[in-house]
mmCIF file of N, CA and C and ligand atoms in Angstrom:
data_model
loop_
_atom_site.group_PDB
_atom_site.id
_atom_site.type_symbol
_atom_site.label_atom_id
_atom_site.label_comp_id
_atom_site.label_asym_id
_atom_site.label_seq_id
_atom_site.Cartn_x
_atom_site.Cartn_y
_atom_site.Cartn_z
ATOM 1 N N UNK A 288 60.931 3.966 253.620
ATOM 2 C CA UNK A 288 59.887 4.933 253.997
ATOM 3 C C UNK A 288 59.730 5.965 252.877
ATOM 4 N N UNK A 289 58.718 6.045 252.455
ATOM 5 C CA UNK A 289 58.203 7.100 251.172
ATOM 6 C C UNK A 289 57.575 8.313 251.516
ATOM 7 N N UNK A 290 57.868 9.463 251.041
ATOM 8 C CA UNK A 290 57.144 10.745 251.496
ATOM 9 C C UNK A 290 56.068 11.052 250.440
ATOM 10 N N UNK A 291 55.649 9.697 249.756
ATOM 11 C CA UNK A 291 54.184 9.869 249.247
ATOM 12 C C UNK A 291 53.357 9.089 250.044
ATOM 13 N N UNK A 292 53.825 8.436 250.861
ATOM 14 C CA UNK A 292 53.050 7.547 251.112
ATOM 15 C C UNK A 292 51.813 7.637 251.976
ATOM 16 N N UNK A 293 50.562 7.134 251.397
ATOM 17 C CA UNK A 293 48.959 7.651 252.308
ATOM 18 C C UNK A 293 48.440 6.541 252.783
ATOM 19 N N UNK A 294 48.861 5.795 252.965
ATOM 20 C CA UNK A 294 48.238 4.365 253.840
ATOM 21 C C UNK A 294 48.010 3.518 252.747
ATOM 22 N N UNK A 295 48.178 2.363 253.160
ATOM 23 C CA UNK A 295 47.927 1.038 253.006
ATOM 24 C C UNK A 295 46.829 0.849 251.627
ATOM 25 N N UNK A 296 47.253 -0.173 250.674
ATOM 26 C CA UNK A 296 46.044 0.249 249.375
ATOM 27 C C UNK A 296 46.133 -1.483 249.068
ATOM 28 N N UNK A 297 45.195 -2.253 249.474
ATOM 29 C CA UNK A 297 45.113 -3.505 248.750
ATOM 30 C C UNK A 297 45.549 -3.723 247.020
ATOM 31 N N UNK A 298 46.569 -3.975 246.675
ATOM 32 C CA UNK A 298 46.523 -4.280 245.222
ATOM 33 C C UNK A 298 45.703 -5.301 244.178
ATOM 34 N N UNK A 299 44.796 -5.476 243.264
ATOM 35 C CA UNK A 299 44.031 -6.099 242.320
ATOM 36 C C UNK A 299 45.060 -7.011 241.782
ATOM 37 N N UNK A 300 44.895 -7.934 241.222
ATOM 38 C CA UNK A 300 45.834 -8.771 240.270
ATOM 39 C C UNK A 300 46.446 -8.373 239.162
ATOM 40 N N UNK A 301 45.742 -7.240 238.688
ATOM 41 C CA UNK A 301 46.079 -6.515 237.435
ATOM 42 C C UNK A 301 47.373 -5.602 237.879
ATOM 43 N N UNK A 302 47.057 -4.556 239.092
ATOM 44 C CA UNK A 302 48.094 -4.194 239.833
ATOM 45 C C UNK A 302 49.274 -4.660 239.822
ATOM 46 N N UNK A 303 49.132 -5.559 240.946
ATOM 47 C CA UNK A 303 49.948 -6.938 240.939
ATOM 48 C C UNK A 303 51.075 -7.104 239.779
ATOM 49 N N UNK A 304 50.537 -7.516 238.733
ATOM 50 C CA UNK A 304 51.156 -7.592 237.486
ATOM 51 C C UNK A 304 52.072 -6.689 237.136
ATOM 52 N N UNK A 305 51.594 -5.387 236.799
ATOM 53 C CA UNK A 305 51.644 -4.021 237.110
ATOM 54 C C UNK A 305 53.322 -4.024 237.411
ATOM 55 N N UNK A 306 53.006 -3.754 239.043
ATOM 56 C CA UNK A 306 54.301 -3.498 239.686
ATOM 57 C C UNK A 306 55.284 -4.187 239.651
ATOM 58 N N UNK A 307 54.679 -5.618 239.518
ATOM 59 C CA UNK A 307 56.130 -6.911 239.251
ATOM 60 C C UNK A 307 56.753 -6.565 237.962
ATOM 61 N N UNK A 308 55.938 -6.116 237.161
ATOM 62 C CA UNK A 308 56.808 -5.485 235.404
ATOM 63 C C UNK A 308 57.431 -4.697 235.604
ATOM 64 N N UNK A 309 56.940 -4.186 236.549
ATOM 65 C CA UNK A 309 57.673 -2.110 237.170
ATOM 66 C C UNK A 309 58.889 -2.532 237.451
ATOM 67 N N UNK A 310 59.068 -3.415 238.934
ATOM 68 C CA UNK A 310 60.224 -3.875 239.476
ATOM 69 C C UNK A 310 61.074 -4.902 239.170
ATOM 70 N N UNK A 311 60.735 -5.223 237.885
ATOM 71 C CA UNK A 311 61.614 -6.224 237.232
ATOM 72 C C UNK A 311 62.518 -5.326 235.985
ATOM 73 N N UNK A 312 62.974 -4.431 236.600
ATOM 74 C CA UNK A 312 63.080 -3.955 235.393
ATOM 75 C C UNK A 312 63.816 -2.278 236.013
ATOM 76 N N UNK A 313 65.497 -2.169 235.172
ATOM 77 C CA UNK A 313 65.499 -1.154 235.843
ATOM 78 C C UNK A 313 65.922 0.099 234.934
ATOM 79 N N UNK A 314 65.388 0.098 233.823
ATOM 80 C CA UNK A 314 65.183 1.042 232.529
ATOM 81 C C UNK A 314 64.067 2.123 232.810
ATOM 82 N N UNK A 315 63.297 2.451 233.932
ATOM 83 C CA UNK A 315 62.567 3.460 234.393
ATOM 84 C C UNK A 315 61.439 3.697 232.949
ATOM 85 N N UNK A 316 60.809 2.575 232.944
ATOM 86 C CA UNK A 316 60.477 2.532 231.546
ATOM 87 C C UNK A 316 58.342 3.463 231.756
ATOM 88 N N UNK A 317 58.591 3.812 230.387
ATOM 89 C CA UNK A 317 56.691 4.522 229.932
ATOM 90 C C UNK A 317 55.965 3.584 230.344
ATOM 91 N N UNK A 318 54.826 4.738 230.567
ATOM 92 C CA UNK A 318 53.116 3.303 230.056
ATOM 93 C C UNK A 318 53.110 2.984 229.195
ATOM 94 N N UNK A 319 53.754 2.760 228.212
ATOM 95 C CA UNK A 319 53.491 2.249 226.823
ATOM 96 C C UNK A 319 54.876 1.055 227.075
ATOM 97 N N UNK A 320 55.363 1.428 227.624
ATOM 98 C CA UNK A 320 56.357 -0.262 227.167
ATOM 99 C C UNK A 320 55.816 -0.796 228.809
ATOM 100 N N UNK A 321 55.477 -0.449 229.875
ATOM 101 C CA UNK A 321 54.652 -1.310 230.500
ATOM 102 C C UNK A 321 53.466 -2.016 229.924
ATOM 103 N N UNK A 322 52.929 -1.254 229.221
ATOM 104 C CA UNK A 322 51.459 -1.805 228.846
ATOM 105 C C UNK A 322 51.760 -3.218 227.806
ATOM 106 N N UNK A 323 53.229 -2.822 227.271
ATOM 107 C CA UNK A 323 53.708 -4.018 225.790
ATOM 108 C C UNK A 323 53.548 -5.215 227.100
ATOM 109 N N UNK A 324 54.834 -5.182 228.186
ATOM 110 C CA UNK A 324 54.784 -5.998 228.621
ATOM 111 C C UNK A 324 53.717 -7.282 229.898
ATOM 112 N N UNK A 325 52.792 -5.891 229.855
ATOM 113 C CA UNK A 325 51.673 -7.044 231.149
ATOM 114 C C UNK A 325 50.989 -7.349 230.218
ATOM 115 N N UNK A 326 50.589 -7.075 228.920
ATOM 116 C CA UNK A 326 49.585 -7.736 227.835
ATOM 117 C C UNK A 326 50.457 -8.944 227.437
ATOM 118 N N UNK A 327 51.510 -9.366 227.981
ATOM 119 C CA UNK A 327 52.346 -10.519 227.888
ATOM 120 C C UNK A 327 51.539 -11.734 228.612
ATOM 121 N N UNK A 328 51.168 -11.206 229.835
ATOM 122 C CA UNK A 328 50.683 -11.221 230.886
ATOM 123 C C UNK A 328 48.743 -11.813 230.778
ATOM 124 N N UNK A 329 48.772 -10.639 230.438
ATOM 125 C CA UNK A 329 47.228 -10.159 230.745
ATOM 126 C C UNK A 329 47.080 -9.402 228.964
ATOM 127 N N UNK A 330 46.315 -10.500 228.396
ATOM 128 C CA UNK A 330 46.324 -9.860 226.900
ATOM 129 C C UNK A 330 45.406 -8.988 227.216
ATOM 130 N N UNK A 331 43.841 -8.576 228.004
ATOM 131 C CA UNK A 331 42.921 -8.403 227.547
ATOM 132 C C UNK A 331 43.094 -6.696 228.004
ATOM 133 N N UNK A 332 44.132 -6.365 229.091
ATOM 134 C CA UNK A 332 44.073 -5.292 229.736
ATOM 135 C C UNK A 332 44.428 -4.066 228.844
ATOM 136 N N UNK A 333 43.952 -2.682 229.234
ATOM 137 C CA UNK A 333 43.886 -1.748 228.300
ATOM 138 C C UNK A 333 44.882 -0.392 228.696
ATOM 139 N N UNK A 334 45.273 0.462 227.564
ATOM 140 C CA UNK A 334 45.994 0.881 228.258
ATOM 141 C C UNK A 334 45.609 1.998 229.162
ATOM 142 N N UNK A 335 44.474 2.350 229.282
ATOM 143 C CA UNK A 335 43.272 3.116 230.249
ATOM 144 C C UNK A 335 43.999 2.713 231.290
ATOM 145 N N UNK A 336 43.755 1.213 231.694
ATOM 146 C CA UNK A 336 43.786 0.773 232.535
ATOM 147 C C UNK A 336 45.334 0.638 233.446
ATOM 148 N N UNK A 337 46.143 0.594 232.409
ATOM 149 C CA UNK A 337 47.799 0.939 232.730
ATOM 150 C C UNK A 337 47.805 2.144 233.378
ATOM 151 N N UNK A 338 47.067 3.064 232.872
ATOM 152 C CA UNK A 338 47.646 4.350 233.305
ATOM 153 C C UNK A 338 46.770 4.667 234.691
ATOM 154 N N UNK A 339 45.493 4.201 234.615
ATOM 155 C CA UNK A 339 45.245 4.308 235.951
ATOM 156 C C UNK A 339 45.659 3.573 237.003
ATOM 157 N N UNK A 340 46.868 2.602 237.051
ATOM 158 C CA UNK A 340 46.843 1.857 237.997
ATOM 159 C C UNK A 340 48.339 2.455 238.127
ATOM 160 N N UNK A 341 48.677 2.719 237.556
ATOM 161 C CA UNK A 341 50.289 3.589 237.697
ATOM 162 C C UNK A 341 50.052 4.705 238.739
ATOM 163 N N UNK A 342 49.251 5.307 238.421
ATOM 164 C CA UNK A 342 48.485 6.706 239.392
ATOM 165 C C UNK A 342 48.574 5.935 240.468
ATOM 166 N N UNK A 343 47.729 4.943 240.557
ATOM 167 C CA UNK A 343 47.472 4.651 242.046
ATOM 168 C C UNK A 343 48.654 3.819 242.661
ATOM 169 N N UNK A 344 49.602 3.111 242.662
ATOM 170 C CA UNK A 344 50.870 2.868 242.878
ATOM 171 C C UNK A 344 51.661 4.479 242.927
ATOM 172 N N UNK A 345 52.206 5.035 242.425
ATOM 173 C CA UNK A 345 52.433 6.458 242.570
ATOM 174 C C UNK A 345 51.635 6.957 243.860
ATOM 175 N N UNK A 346 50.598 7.043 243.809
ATOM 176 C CA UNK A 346 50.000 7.886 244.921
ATOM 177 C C UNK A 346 50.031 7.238 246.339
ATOM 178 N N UNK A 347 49.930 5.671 246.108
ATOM 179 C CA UNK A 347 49.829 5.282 247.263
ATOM 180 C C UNK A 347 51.625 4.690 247.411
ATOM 181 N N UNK A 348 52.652 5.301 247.059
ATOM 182 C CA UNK A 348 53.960 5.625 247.459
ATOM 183 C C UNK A 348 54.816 3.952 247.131
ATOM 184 N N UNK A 349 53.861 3.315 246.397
ATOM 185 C CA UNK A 349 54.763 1.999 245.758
ATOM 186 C C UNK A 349 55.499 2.198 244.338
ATOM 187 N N UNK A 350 55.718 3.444 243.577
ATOM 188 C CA UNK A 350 56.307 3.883 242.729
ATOM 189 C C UNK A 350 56.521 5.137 242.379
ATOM 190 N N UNK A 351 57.575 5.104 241.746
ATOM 191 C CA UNK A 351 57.806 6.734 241.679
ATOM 192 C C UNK A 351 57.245 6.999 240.356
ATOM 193 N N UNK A 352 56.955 8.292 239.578
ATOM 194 C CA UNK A 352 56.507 8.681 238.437
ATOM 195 C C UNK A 352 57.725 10.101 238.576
ATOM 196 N N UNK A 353 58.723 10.179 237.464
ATOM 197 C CA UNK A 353 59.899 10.516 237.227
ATOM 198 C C UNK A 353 59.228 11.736 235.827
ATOM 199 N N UNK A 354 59.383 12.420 235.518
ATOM 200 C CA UNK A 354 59.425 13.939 234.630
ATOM 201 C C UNK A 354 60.537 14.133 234.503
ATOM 202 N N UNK A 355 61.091 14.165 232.952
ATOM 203 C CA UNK A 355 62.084 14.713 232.770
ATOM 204 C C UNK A 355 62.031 15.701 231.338
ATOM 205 N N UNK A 356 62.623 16.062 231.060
ATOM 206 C CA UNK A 356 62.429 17.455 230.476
ATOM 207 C C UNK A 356 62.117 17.042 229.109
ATOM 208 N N UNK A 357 60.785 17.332 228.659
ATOM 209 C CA UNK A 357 60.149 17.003 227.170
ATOM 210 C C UNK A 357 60.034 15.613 226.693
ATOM 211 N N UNK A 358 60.008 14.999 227.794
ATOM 212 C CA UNK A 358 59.556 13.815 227.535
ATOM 213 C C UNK A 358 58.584 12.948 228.553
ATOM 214 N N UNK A 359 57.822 12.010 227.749
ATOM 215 C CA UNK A 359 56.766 11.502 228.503
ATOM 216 C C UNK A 359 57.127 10.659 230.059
ATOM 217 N N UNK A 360 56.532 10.816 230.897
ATOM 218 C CA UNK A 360 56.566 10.218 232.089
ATOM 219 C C UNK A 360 56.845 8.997 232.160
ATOM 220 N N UNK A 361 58.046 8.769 233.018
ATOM 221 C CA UNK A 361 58.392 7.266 233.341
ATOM 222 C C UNK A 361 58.375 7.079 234.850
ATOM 223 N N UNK A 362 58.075 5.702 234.818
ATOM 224 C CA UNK A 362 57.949 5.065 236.557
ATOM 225 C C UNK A 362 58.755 4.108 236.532
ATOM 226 N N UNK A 363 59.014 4.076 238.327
ATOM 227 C CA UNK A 363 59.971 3.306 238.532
ATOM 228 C C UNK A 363 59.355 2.538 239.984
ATOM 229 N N UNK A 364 59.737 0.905 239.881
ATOM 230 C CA UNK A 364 59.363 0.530 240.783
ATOM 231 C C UNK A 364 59.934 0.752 242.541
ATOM 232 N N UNK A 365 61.107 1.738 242.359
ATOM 233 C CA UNK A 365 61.864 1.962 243.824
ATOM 234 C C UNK A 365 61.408 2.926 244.400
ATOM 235 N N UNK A 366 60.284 2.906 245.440
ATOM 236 C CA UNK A 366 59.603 4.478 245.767
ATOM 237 C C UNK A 366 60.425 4.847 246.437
ATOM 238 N N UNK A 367 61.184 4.353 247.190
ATOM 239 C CA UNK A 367 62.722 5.348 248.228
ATOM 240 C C UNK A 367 62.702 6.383 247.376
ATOM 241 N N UNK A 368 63.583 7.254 247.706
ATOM 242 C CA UNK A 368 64.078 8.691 247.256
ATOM 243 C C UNK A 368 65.269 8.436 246.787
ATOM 244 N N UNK A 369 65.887 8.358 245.799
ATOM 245 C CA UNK A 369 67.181 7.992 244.712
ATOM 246 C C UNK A 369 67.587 8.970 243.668
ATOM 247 N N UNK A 370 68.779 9.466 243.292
ATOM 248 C CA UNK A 370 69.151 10.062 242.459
ATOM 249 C C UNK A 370 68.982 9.609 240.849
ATOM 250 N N UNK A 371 68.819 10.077 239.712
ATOM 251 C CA UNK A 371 68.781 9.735 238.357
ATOM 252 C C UNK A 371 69.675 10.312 237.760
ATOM 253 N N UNK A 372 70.203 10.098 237.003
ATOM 254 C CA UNK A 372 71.099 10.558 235.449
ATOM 255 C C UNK A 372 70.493 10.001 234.410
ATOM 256 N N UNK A 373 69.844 11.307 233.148
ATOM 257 C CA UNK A 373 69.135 11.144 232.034
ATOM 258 C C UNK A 373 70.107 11.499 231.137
ATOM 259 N N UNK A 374 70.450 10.822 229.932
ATOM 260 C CA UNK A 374 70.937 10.356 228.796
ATOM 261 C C UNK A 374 70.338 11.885 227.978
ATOM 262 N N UNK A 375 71.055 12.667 227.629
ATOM 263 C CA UNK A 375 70.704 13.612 226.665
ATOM 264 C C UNK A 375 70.794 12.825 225.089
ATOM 265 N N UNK A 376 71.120 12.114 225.023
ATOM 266 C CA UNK A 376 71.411 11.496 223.698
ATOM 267 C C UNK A 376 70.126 10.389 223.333
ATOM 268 N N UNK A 377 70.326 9.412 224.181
ATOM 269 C CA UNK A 377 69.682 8.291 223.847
ATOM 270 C C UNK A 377 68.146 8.351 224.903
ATOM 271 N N UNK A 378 68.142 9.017 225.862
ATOM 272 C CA UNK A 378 67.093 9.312 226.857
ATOM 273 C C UNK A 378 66.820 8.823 227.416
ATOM 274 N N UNK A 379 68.226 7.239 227.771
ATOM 275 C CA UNK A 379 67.897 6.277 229.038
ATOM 276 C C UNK A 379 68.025 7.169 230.197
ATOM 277 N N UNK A 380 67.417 6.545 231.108
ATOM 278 C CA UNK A 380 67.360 7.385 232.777
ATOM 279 C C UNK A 380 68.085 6.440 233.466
ATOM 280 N N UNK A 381 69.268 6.332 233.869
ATOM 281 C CA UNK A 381 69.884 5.571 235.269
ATOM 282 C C UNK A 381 69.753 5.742 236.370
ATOM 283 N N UNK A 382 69.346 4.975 237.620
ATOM 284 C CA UNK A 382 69.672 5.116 239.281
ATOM 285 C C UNK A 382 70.896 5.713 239.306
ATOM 286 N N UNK A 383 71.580 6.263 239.829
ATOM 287 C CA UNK A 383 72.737 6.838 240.400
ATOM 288 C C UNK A 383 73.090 6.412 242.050
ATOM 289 N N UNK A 384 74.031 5.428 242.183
ATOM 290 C CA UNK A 384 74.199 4.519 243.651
ATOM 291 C C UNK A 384 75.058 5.691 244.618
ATOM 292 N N UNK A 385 74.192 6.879 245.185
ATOM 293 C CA UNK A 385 74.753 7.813 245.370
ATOM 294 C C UNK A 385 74.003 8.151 247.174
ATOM 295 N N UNK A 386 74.267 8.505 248.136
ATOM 296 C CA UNK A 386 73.490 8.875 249.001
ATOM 297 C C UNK A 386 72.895 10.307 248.870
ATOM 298 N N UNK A 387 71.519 10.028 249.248
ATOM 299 C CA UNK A 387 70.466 11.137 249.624
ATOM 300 C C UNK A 387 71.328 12.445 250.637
ATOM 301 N N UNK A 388 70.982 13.530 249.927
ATOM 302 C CA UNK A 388 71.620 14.275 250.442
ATOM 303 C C UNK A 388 70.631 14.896 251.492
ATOM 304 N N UNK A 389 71.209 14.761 252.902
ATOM 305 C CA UNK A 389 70.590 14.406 253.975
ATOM 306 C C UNK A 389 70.161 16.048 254.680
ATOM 307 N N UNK A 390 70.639 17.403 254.303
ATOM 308 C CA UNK A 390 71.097 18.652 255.039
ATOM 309 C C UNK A 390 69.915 19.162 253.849
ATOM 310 N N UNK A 391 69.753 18.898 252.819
ATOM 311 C CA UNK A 391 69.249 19.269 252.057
ATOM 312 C C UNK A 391 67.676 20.429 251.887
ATOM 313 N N UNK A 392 67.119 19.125 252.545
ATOM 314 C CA UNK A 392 65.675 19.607 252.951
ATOM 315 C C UNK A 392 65.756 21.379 253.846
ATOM 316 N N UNK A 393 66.009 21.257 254.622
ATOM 317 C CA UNK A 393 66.442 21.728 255.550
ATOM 318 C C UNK A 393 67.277 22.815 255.736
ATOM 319 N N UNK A 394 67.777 23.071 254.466
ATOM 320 C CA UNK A 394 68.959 24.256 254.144
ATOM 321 C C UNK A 394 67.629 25.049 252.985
ATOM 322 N N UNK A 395 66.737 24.344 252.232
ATOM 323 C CA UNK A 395 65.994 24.616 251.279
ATOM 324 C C UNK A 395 64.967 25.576 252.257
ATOM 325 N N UNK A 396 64.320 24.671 253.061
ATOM 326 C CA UNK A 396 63.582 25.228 254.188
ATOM 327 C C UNK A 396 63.760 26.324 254.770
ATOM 328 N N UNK A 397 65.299 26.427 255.181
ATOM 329 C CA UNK A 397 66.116 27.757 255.652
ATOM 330 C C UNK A 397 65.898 29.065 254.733
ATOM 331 N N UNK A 398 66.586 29.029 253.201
ATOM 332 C CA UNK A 398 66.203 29.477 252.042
ATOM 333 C C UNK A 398 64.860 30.260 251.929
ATOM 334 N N UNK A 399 64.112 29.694 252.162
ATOM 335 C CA UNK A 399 62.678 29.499 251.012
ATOM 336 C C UNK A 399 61.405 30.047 252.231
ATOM 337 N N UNK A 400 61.807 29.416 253.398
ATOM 338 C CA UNK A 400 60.688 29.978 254.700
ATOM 339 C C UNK A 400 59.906 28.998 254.647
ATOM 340 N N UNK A 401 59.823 27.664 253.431
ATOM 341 C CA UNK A 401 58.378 27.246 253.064
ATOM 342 C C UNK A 401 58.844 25.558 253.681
ATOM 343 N N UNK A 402 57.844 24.872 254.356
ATOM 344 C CA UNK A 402 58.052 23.455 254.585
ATOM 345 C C UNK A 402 58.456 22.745 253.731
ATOM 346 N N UNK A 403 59.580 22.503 253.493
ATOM 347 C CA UNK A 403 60.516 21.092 252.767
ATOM 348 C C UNK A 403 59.668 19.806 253.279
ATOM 349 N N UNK A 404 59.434 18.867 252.897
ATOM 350 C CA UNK A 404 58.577 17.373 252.622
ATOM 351 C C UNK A 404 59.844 16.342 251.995
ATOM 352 N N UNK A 405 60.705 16.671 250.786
ATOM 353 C CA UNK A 405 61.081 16.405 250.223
ATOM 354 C C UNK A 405 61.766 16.840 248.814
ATOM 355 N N UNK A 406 62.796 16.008 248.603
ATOM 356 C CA UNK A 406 63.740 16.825 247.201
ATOM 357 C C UNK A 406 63.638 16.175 246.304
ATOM 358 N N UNK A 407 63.851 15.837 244.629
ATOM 359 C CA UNK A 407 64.404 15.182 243.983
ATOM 360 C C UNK A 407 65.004 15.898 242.858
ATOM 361 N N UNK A 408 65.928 14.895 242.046
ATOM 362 C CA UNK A 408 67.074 15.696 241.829
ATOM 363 C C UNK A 408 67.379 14.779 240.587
ATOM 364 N N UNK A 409 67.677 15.559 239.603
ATOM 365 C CA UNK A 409 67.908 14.526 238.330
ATOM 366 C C UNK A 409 69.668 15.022 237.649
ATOM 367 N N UNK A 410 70.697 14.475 236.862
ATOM 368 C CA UNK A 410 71.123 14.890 236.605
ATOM 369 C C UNK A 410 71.205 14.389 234.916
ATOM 370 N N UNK A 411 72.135 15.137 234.350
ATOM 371 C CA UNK A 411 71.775 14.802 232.721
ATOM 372 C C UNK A 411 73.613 15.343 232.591
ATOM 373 N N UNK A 412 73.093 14.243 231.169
ATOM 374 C CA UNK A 412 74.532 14.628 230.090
ATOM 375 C C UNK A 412 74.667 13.367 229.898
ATOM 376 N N UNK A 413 76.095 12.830 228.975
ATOM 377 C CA UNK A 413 75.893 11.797 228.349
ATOM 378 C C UNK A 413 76.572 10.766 229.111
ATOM 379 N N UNK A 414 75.356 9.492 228.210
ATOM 380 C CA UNK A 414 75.700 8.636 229.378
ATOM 381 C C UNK A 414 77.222 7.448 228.773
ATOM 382 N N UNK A 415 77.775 6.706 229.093
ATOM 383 C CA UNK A 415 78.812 5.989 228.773
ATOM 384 C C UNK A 415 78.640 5.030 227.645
ATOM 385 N N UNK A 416 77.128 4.535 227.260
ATOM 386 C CA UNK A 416 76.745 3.719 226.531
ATOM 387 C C UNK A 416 76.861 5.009 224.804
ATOM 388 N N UNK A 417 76.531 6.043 225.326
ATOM 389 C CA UNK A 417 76.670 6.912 224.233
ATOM 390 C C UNK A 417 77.971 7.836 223.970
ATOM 391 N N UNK A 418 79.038 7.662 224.657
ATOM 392 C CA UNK A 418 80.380 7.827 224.989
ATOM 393 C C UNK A 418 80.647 8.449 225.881
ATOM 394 N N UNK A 419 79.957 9.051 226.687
ATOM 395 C CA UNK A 419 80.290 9.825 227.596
ATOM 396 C C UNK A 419 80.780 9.290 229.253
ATOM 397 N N UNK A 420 81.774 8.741 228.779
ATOM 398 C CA UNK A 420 81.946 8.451 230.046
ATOM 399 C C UNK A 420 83.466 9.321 230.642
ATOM 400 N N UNK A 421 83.000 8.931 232.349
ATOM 401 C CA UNK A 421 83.401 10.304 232.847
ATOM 402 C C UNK A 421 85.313 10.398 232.950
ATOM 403 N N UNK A 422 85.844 11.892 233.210
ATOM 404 C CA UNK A 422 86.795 11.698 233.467
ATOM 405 C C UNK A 422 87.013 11.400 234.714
ATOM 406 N N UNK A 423 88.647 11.005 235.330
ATOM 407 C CA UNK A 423 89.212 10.544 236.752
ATOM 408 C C UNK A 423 88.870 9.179 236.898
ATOM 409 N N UNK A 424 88.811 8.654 238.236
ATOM 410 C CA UNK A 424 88.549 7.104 238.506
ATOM 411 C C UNK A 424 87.734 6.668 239.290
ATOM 412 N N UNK A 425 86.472 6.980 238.489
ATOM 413 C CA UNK A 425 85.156 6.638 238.835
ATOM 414 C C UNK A 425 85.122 5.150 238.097
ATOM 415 N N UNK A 426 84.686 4.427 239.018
ATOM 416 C CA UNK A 426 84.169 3.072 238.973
ATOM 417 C C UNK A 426 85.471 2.435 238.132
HETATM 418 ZN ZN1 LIG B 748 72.945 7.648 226.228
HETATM 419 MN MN1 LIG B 749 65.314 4.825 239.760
#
């Protein structure tokens, strides 16, 4: 269940394409290395056309569109609500197999006076591929 989600949106073939590149794939990758890969696909498509169909997957709650600090927008095909860890070094973005912190909303709400909808939550520092891997006995 997605808290973007606005009803039901028939997908185009181009779409289609689209999201199967999205969800094949779990590097939370740009419109620009989507666009490399559906012109695999679909030589003729443009990248106009990438970026508007990302919007509309995003909006209609079949992908997430991820912001992270000074760098260009990446999507991901898992619209659930999931934690990230961004790579200060190399600027991969990882899932984090972590549960949604459930009190959250709701303590914010408490806080703030203002209707909570939803949280997301990124964390950063380095990732293990760039040495940082953690202390104690994680994984
Ligand atoms: Zn890294
Ligand atoms: Mn993700």
């Amino acid at each position: 269940m997605s808290e973007t989600k606005r009803g039901f949106v028939r997908n185009t073939k181009q779409r289609e394409v689209i999201l199967s590149v999205l969800r094949g794939t779990d590097t939370h990758p740009t419109a620009d290395w989507v666009y490399q890969e559906v012109r695999k696909e679909l030589p003729n498509i443009s990248l106009g056309t990438i970026y508007r169909n990302l919007r509309i997957l995003v909006e209609s709650g079949q992908a997430l569109e991820l912001s992270f600090s000074s760098d260009c927008s990446r999507f991901d095909g898992n619209p659930e609500n999931h934690y990230h860890f961004a790579c200060t070094e190399c600027g991969n973005v990882y899932d984090i197999d972590m549960p949604v912190a459930q009190g959250l909303d709701a303590e914010a709400e408490k806080a703030s006076g203002h209707k909570v909808m939803f949280h997301r939550l990124e964390f950063y520092g380095i990732c293990q591929a760039c040495g940082g891997g953690a202390d104690g006995d994680l994984q």
